[in-house]
Amino acid sequence: MEALTRTVWQGLSEQDKQEWMQRIALQLPEGMQYEGLQTFERYGQRTQTGVFTHDEQRFVFVPGDQVTLGWEKWHHGMDEQTTADLHETASSYGIEDVQSFLASQMSPVRVVNIAPMLVECETISLGWIEVTEEEAFAQEHEDFPKALAEFKESGLNEYELHLEFKLIQDQGEVRILWFNEGIELEDIVREEAAAGFSLLTEDEWEYIYGGGCRTLFPWGDSFDYTMRLRHLGKPQSQDQFDQAPVNSETDTDVNTGADTHTEPSAFSPTGANHHLYDLELPNFFGIQFAGDPYKYELTLGADDDVMPKGGDGGAMICGGTGPLLSYLPAASVFFRDMNVDELDWEELMDALYYRRVIRLTDVKLDDE
């Protein structure tokens, strides 16, 4: 399947790409539909790829590649603003060797082969399931009826009883999410495998997030202080942000990831949002990430152990470290939360999301 490796894929004609996607579609799980080619562009990378749907969830084709992952030193180096910010924040915590500190937070440098695959564009909450009001009452939780009645009259946007249920105001309707108590990782792996899907490995996650970049962030070594970030309000360069052009939703060929500048929604059980912050926008593969340090995305490590990516449970942001270090777990390609072992499984589930993949090495395709 050399044509499905990144270098060869980028050079194929549109007709050849269409033919490959149609061949792949014939071998996919029941209900998976091929929708056509779409081009995504962000952070200086651009990919024309196939888009698929399954039960209204979007998947994109991600070509395989051999890439170097992990981080131990700067590739280009930080700009002046990032350097000053990082050293000032680090010194307040008694950190003298900034590069060694950062390297200790990252996955090790290694060369890996990534198989071509279909990747779900958005994530699924492992810990929370949306239910109807009738289903919620059927749980016979003693606190739920009163909480629901008071919430409807309160004017609040969201209410949560920890690891029990959540109530969310959404355009005049109350959405109810119930904690997915008792589910284990083995249950998810087994259920998804039975449906024809797998879970991401850490290597695959770093590849689909950074695209093989060697910089700390997918866009470079310096932090972008103009970004709108969830939990931190307006970016520093708000005037520049407000004057930026609005991306047209009718452009179905090239998705640049431009923000629509409307107020983002506060919560979604799938990890998706109607209006997105910068780190939540589709990347160059058309894949969306949580962009939220309070959340983790589930990946599997070398021994199929849990390796959460994309967050630290909010540890740094709660420590008041400023945007750079607060969002290092969510923005950096290679960050690992070394403290995640201190959480029990239920606490981790509260903030854990996952996405499904189909590795095309597991799909039988006829040779050309």
PDB file of N, CA, C and O in Angstrom, residues 151-193:
ATOM      1  N   PHE A 151     -32.561  23.417  38.753  1.00  0.00           N
ATOM      2  CA  PHE A 151     -31.730  23.854  37.638  1.00  0.00           C
ATOM      3  C   PHE A 151     -32.555  24.558  36.572  1.00  0.00           C
ATOM      4  O   PHE A 151     -32.142  25.580  36.011  1.00  0.00           O
ATOM      5  N   LYS A 152     -33.754  24.041  36.297  1.00  0.00           N
ATOM      6  CA  LYS A 152     -34.617  24.634  35.277  1.00  0.00           C
ATOM      7  C   LYS A 152     -35.047  26.049  35.647  1.00  0.00           C
ATOM      8  O   LYS A 152     -35.343  26.866  34.760  1.00  0.00           O
ATOM      9  N   GLU A 153     -35.072  26.353  36.934  1.00  0.00           N
ATOM     10  CA  GLU A 153     -35.490  27.679  37.391  1.00  0.00           C
ATOM     11  C   GLU A 153     -34.303  28.590  37.714  1.00  0.00           C
ATOM     12  O   GLU A 153     -34.495  29.770  37.988  1.00  0.00           O
ATOM     13  N   SER A 154     -33.095  28.060  37.675  1.00  0.00           N
ATOM     14  CA  SER A 154     -31.943  28.786  38.218  1.00  0.00           C
ATOM     15  C   SER A 154     -31.322  29.796  37.268  1.00  0.00           C
ATOM     16  O   SER A 154     -30.709  30.767  37.709  1.00  0.00           O
ATOM     17  N   GLY A 155     -31.416  29.544  35.973  1.00  0.00           N
ATOM     18  CA  GLY A 155     -30.706  30.393  35.023  1.00  0.00           C
ATOM     19  C   GLY A 155     -29.244  30.009  34.854  1.00  0.00           C
ATOM     20  O   GLY A 155     -28.504  30.666  34.114  1.00  0.00           O
ATOM     21  N   LEU A 156     -28.784  28.970  35.537  1.00  0.00           N
ATOM     22  CA  LEU A 156     -27.404  28.498  35.398  1.00  0.00           C
ATOM     23  C   LEU A 156     -27.201  27.825  34.042  1.00  0.00           C
ATOM     24  O   LEU A 156     -28.143  27.271  33.454  1.00  0.00           O
ATOM     25  N   ASN A 157     -25.962  27.863  33.544  1.00  0.00           N
ATOM     26  CA  ASN A 157     -25.638  27.186  32.291  1.00  0.00           C
ATOM     27  C   ASN A 157     -25.320  25.715  32.501  1.00  0.00           C
ATOM     28  O   ASN A 157     -25.554  24.884  31.622  1.00  0.00           O
ATOM     29  N   GLU A 158     -24.766  25.389  33.675  1.00  0.00           N
ATOM     30  CA  GLU A 158     -24.364  24.012  33.909  1.00  0.00           C
ATOM     31  C   GLU A 158     -24.354  23.708  35.406  1.00  0.00           C
ATOM     32  O   GLU A 158     -24.013  24.566  36.221  1.00  0.00           O
ATOM     33  N   TYR A 159     -24.724  22.480  35.732  1.00  0.00           N
ATOM     34  CA  TYR A 159     -24.651  22.003  37.112  1.00  0.00           C
ATOM     35  C   TYR A 159     -24.138  20.568  37.072  1.00  0.00           C
ATOM     36  O   TYR A 159     -24.530  19.772  36.204  1.00  0.00           O
ATOM     37  N   GLU A 160     -23.254  20.220  38.001  1.00  0.00           N
ATOM     38  CA  GLU A 160     -22.732  18.857  38.067  1.00  0.00           C
ATOM     39  C   GLU A 160     -22.717  18.362  39.505  1.00  0.00           C
ATOM     40  O   GLU A 160     -22.257  19.059  40.408  1.00  0.00           O
ATOM     41  N   LEU A 161     -23.235  17.162  39.693  1.00  0.00           N
ATOM     42  CA  LEU A 161     -23.022  16.431  40.929  1.00  0.00           C
ATOM     43  C   LEU A 161     -21.883  15.466  40.644  1.00  0.00           C
ATOM     44  O   LEU A 161     -22.017  14.572  39.797  1.00  0.00           O
ATOM     45  N   HIS A 162     -20.763  15.653  41.303  1.00  0.00           N
ATOM     46  CA  HIS A 162     -19.499  15.007  40.952  1.00  0.00           C
ATOM     47  C   HIS A 162     -19.647  13.498  40.758  1.00  0.00           C
ATOM     48  O   HIS A 162     -20.117  12.779  41.636  1.00  0.00           O
ATOM     49  N   LEU A 163     -19.254  13.058  39.539  1.00  0.00           N
ATOM     50  CA  LEU A 163     -19.270  11.642  39.169  1.00  0.00           C
ATOM     51  C   LEU A 163     -20.654  11.004  39.307  1.00  0.00           C
ATOM     52  O   LEU A 163     -20.783   9.790  39.497  1.00  0.00           O
ATOM     53  N   GLU A 164     -21.690  11.857  39.171  1.00  0.00           N
ATOM     54  CA  GLU A 164     -23.072  11.351  39.217  1.00  0.00           C
ATOM     55  C   GLU A 164     -23.839  11.765  37.959  1.00  0.00           C
ATOM     56  O   GLU A 164     -24.181  10.943  37.134  1.00  0.00           O
ATOM     57  N   PHE A 165     -24.129  13.068  37.818  1.00  0.00           N
ATOM     58  CA  PHE A 165     -24.828  13.548  36.632  1.00  0.00           C
ATOM     59  C   PHE A 165     -24.494  15.016  36.377  1.00  0.00           C
ATOM     60  O   PHE A 165     -24.030  15.729  37.263  1.00  0.00           O
ATOM     61  N   LYS A 166     -24.717  15.445  35.116  1.00  0.00           N
ATOM     62  CA  LYS A 166     -24.525  16.838  34.710  1.00  0.00           C
ATOM     63  C   LYS A 166     -25.797  17.334  34.048  1.00  0.00           C
ATOM     64  O   LYS A 166     -26.467  16.586  33.323  1.00  0.00           O
ATOM     65  N   LEU A 167     -26.110  18.608  34.282  1.00  0.00           N
ATOM     66  CA  LEU A 167     -27.237  19.275  33.641  1.00  0.00           C
ATOM     67  C   LEU A 167     -26.704  20.473  32.880  1.00  0.00           C
ATOM     68  O   LEU A 167     -25.935  21.268  33.425  1.00  0.00           O
ATOM     69  N   ILE A 168     -27.094  20.616  31.613  1.00  0.00           N
ATOM     70  CA  ILE A 168     -26.536  21.651  30.756  1.00  0.00           C
ATOM     71  C   ILE A 168     -27.656  22.360  30.004  1.00  0.00           C
ATOM     72  O   ILE A 168     -28.513  21.702  29.391  1.00  0.00           O
ATOM     73  N   GLN A 169     -27.665  23.686  30.058  1.00  0.00           N
ATOM     74  CA  GLN A 169     -28.596  24.473  29.258  1.00  0.00           C
ATOM     75  C   GLN A 169     -28.062  24.596  27.842  1.00  0.00           C
ATOM     76  O   GLN A 169     -26.933  25.012  27.629  1.00  0.00           O
ATOM     77  N   ASP A 170     -28.853  24.200  26.864  1.00  0.00           N
ATOM     78  CA  ASP A 170     -28.414  24.251  25.473  1.00  0.00           C
ATOM     79  C   ASP A 170     -29.558  24.769  24.613  1.00  0.00           C
ATOM     80  O   ASP A 170     -30.465  24.024  24.258  1.00  0.00           O
ATOM     81  N   GLN A 171     -29.526  26.079  24.325  1.00  0.00           N
ATOM     82  CA  GLN A 171     -30.518  26.706  23.460  1.00  0.00           C
ATOM     83  C   GLN A 171     -31.951  26.427  23.946  1.00  0.00           C
ATOM     84  O   GLN A 171     -32.838  26.057  23.173  1.00  0.00           O
ATOM     85  N   GLY A 172     -32.158  26.624  25.238  1.00  0.00           N
ATOM     86  CA  GLY A 172     -33.486  26.483  25.812  1.00  0.00           C
ATOM     87  C   GLY A 172     -33.856  25.082  26.235  1.00  0.00           C
ATOM     88  O   GLY A 172     -34.914  24.879  26.850  1.00  0.00           O
ATOM     89  N   GLU A 173     -33.022  24.113  25.927  1.00  0.00           N
ATOM     90  CA  GLU A 173     -33.268  22.731  26.317  1.00  0.00           C
ATOM     91  C   GLU A 173     -32.255  22.318  27.387  1.00  0.00           C
ATOM     92  O   GLU A 173     -31.128  22.794  27.403  1.00  0.00           O
ATOM     93  N   VAL A 174     -32.665  21.428  28.272  1.00  0.00           N
ATOM     94  CA  VAL A 174     -31.764  20.896  29.290  1.00  0.00           C
ATOM     95  C   VAL A 174     -31.259  19.536  28.829  1.00  0.00           C
ATOM     96  O   VAL A 174     -32.050  18.612  28.602  1.00  0.00           O
ATOM     97  N   ARG A 175     -29.958  19.438  28.680  1.00  0.00           N
ATOM     98  CA  ARG A 175     -29.326  18.167  28.339  1.00  0.00           C
ATOM     99  C   ARG A 175     -28.849  17.503  29.623  1.00  0.00           C
ATOM    100  O   ARG A 175     -28.325  18.170  30.511  1.00  0.00           O
ATOM    101  N   ILE A 176     -29.005  16.190  29.682  1.00  0.00           N
ATOM    102  CA  ILE A 176     -28.664  15.435  30.883  1.00  0.00           C
ATOM    103  C   ILE A 176     -27.593  14.409  30.534  1.00  0.00           C
ATOM    104  O   ILE A 176     -27.747  13.639  29.575  1.00  0.00           O
ATOM    105  N   LEU A 177     -26.512  14.427  31.296  1.00  0.00           N
ATOM    106  CA  LEU A 177     -25.448  13.445  31.108  1.00  0.00           C
ATOM    107  C   LEU A 177     -25.273  12.659  32.398  1.00  0.00           C
ATOM    108  O   LEU A 177     -25.254  13.247  33.490  1.00  0.00           O
ATOM    109  N   TRP A 178     -25.159  11.336  32.239  1.00  0.00           N
ATOM    110  CA  TRP A 178     -25.029  10.459  33.396  1.00  0.00           C
ATOM    111  C   TRP A 178     -23.634   9.828  33.403  1.00  0.00           C
ATOM    112  O   TRP A 178     -23.122   9.443  32.357  1.00  0.00           O
ATOM    113  N   PHE A 179     -23.045   9.750  34.580  1.00  0.00           N
ATOM    114  CA  PHE A 179     -21.698   9.197  34.668  1.00  0.00           C
ATOM    115  C   PHE A 179     -21.705   7.706  34.332  1.00  0.00           C
ATOM    116  O   PHE A 179     -22.544   6.955  34.807  1.00  0.00           O
ATOM    117  N   ASN A 180     -20.753   7.310  33.503  1.00  0.00           N
ATOM    118  CA  ASN A 180     -20.681   5.952  32.957  1.00  0.00           C
ATOM    119  C   ASN A 180     -19.995   5.018  33.961  1.00  0.00           C
ATOM    120  O   ASN A 180     -18.936   4.446  33.690  1.00  0.00           O
ATOM    121  N   GLU A 181     -20.601   4.872  35.098  1.00  0.00           N
ATOM    122  CA  GLU A 181     -19.987   4.141  36.209  1.00  0.00           C
ATOM    123  C   GLU A 181     -19.791   2.659  35.873  1.00  0.00           C
ATOM    124  O   GLU A 181     -20.647   2.020  35.289  1.00  0.00           O
ATOM    125  N   GLY A 182     -18.634   2.150  36.241  1.00  0.00           N
ATOM    126  CA  GLY A 182     -18.397   0.713  36.126  1.00  0.00           C
ATOM    127  C   GLY A 182     -17.734   0.269  34.847  1.00  0.00           C
ATOM    128  O   GLY A 182     -17.297  -0.882  34.748  1.00  0.00           O
ATOM    129  N   ILE A 183     -17.625   1.133  33.843  1.00  0.00           N
ATOM    130  CA  ILE A 183     -16.997   0.713  32.594  1.00  0.00           C
ATOM    131  C   ILE A 183     -15.482   0.708  32.755  1.00  0.00           C
ATOM    132  O   ILE A 183     -14.902   1.561  33.429  1.00  0.00           O
ATOM    133  N   GLU A 184     -14.821  -0.272  32.164  1.00  0.00           N
ATOM    134  CA  GLU A 184     -13.375  -0.410  32.226  1.00  0.00           C
ATOM    135  C   GLU A 184     -12.785  -0.273  30.827  1.00  0.00           C
ATOM    136  O   GLU A 184     -13.490  -0.409  29.820  1.00  0.00           O
ATOM    137  N   LEU A 185     -11.482  -0.022  30.760  1.00  0.00           N
ATOM    138  CA  LEU A 185     -10.810   0.119  29.475  1.00  0.00           C
ATOM    139  C   LEU A 185     -11.016  -1.126  28.613  1.00  0.00           C
ATOM    140  O   LEU A 185     -11.267  -1.025  27.403  1.00  0.00           O
ATOM    141  N   GLU A 186     -10.934  -2.286  29.233  1.00  0.00           N
ATOM    142  CA  GLU A 186     -11.091  -3.528  28.479  1.00  0.00           C
ATOM    143  C   GLU A 186     -12.468  -3.603  27.813  1.00  0.00           C
ATOM    144  O   GLU A 186     -12.607  -4.155  26.717  1.00  0.00           O
ATOM    145  N   ASP A 187     -13.478  -3.029  28.459  1.00  0.00           N
ATOM    146  CA  ASP A 187     -14.827  -3.015  27.882  1.00  0.00           C
ATOM    147  C   ASP A 187     -14.855  -2.201  26.593  1.00  0.00           C
ATOM    148  O   ASP A 187     -15.447  -2.621  25.586  1.00  0.00           O
ATOM    149  N   ILE A 188     -14.220  -1.016  26.647  1.00  0.00           N
ATOM    150  CA  ILE A 188     -14.196  -0.142  25.470  1.00  0.00           C
ATOM    151  C   ILE A 188     -13.440  -0.810  24.323  1.00  0.00           C
ATOM    152  O   ILE A 188     -13.905  -0.826  23.172  1.00  0.00           O
ATOM    153  N   VAL A 189     -12.266  -1.355  24.625  1.00  0.00           N
ATOM    154  CA  VAL A 189     -11.451  -2.008  23.590  1.00  0.00           C
ATOM    155  C   VAL A 189     -12.223  -3.159  22.955  1.00  0.00           C
ATOM    156  O   VAL A 189     -12.262  -3.305  21.721  1.00  0.00           O
ATOM    157  N   ARG A 190     -12.876  -3.967  23.779  1.00  0.00           N
ATOM    158  CA  ARG A 190     -13.605  -5.130  23.272  1.00  0.00           C
ATOM    159  C   ARG A 190     -14.809  -4.699  22.431  1.00  0.00           C
ATOM    160  O   ARG A 190     -15.040  -5.242  21.334  1.00  0.00           O
ATOM    161  N   GLU A 191     -15.570  -3.717  22.912  1.00  0.00           N
ATOM    162  CA  GLU A 191     -16.758  -3.270  22.181  1.00  0.00           C
ATOM    163  C   GLU A 191     -16.402  -2.643  20.839  1.00  0.00           C
ATOM    164  O   GLU A 191     -17.058  -2.908  19.830  1.00  0.00           O
ATOM    165  N   GLU A 192     -15.349  -1.819  20.841  1.00  0.00           N
ATOM    166  CA  GLU A 192     -14.975  -1.170  19.585  1.00  0.00           C
ATOM    167  C   GLU A 192     -14.364  -2.170  18.601  1.00  0.00           C
ATOM    168  O   GLU A 192     -14.580  -2.077  17.392  1.00  0.00           O
ATOM    169  N   ALA A 193     -13.599  -3.137  19.107  1.00  0.00           N
ATOM    170  CA  ALA A 193     -13.026  -4.154  18.232  1.00  0.00           C
ATOM    171  C   ALA A 193     -14.126  -4.974  17.566  1.00  0.00           C
ATOM    172  O   ALA A 193     -14.035  -5.321  16.376  1.00  0.00           O
TER     173      ALA A 193
END
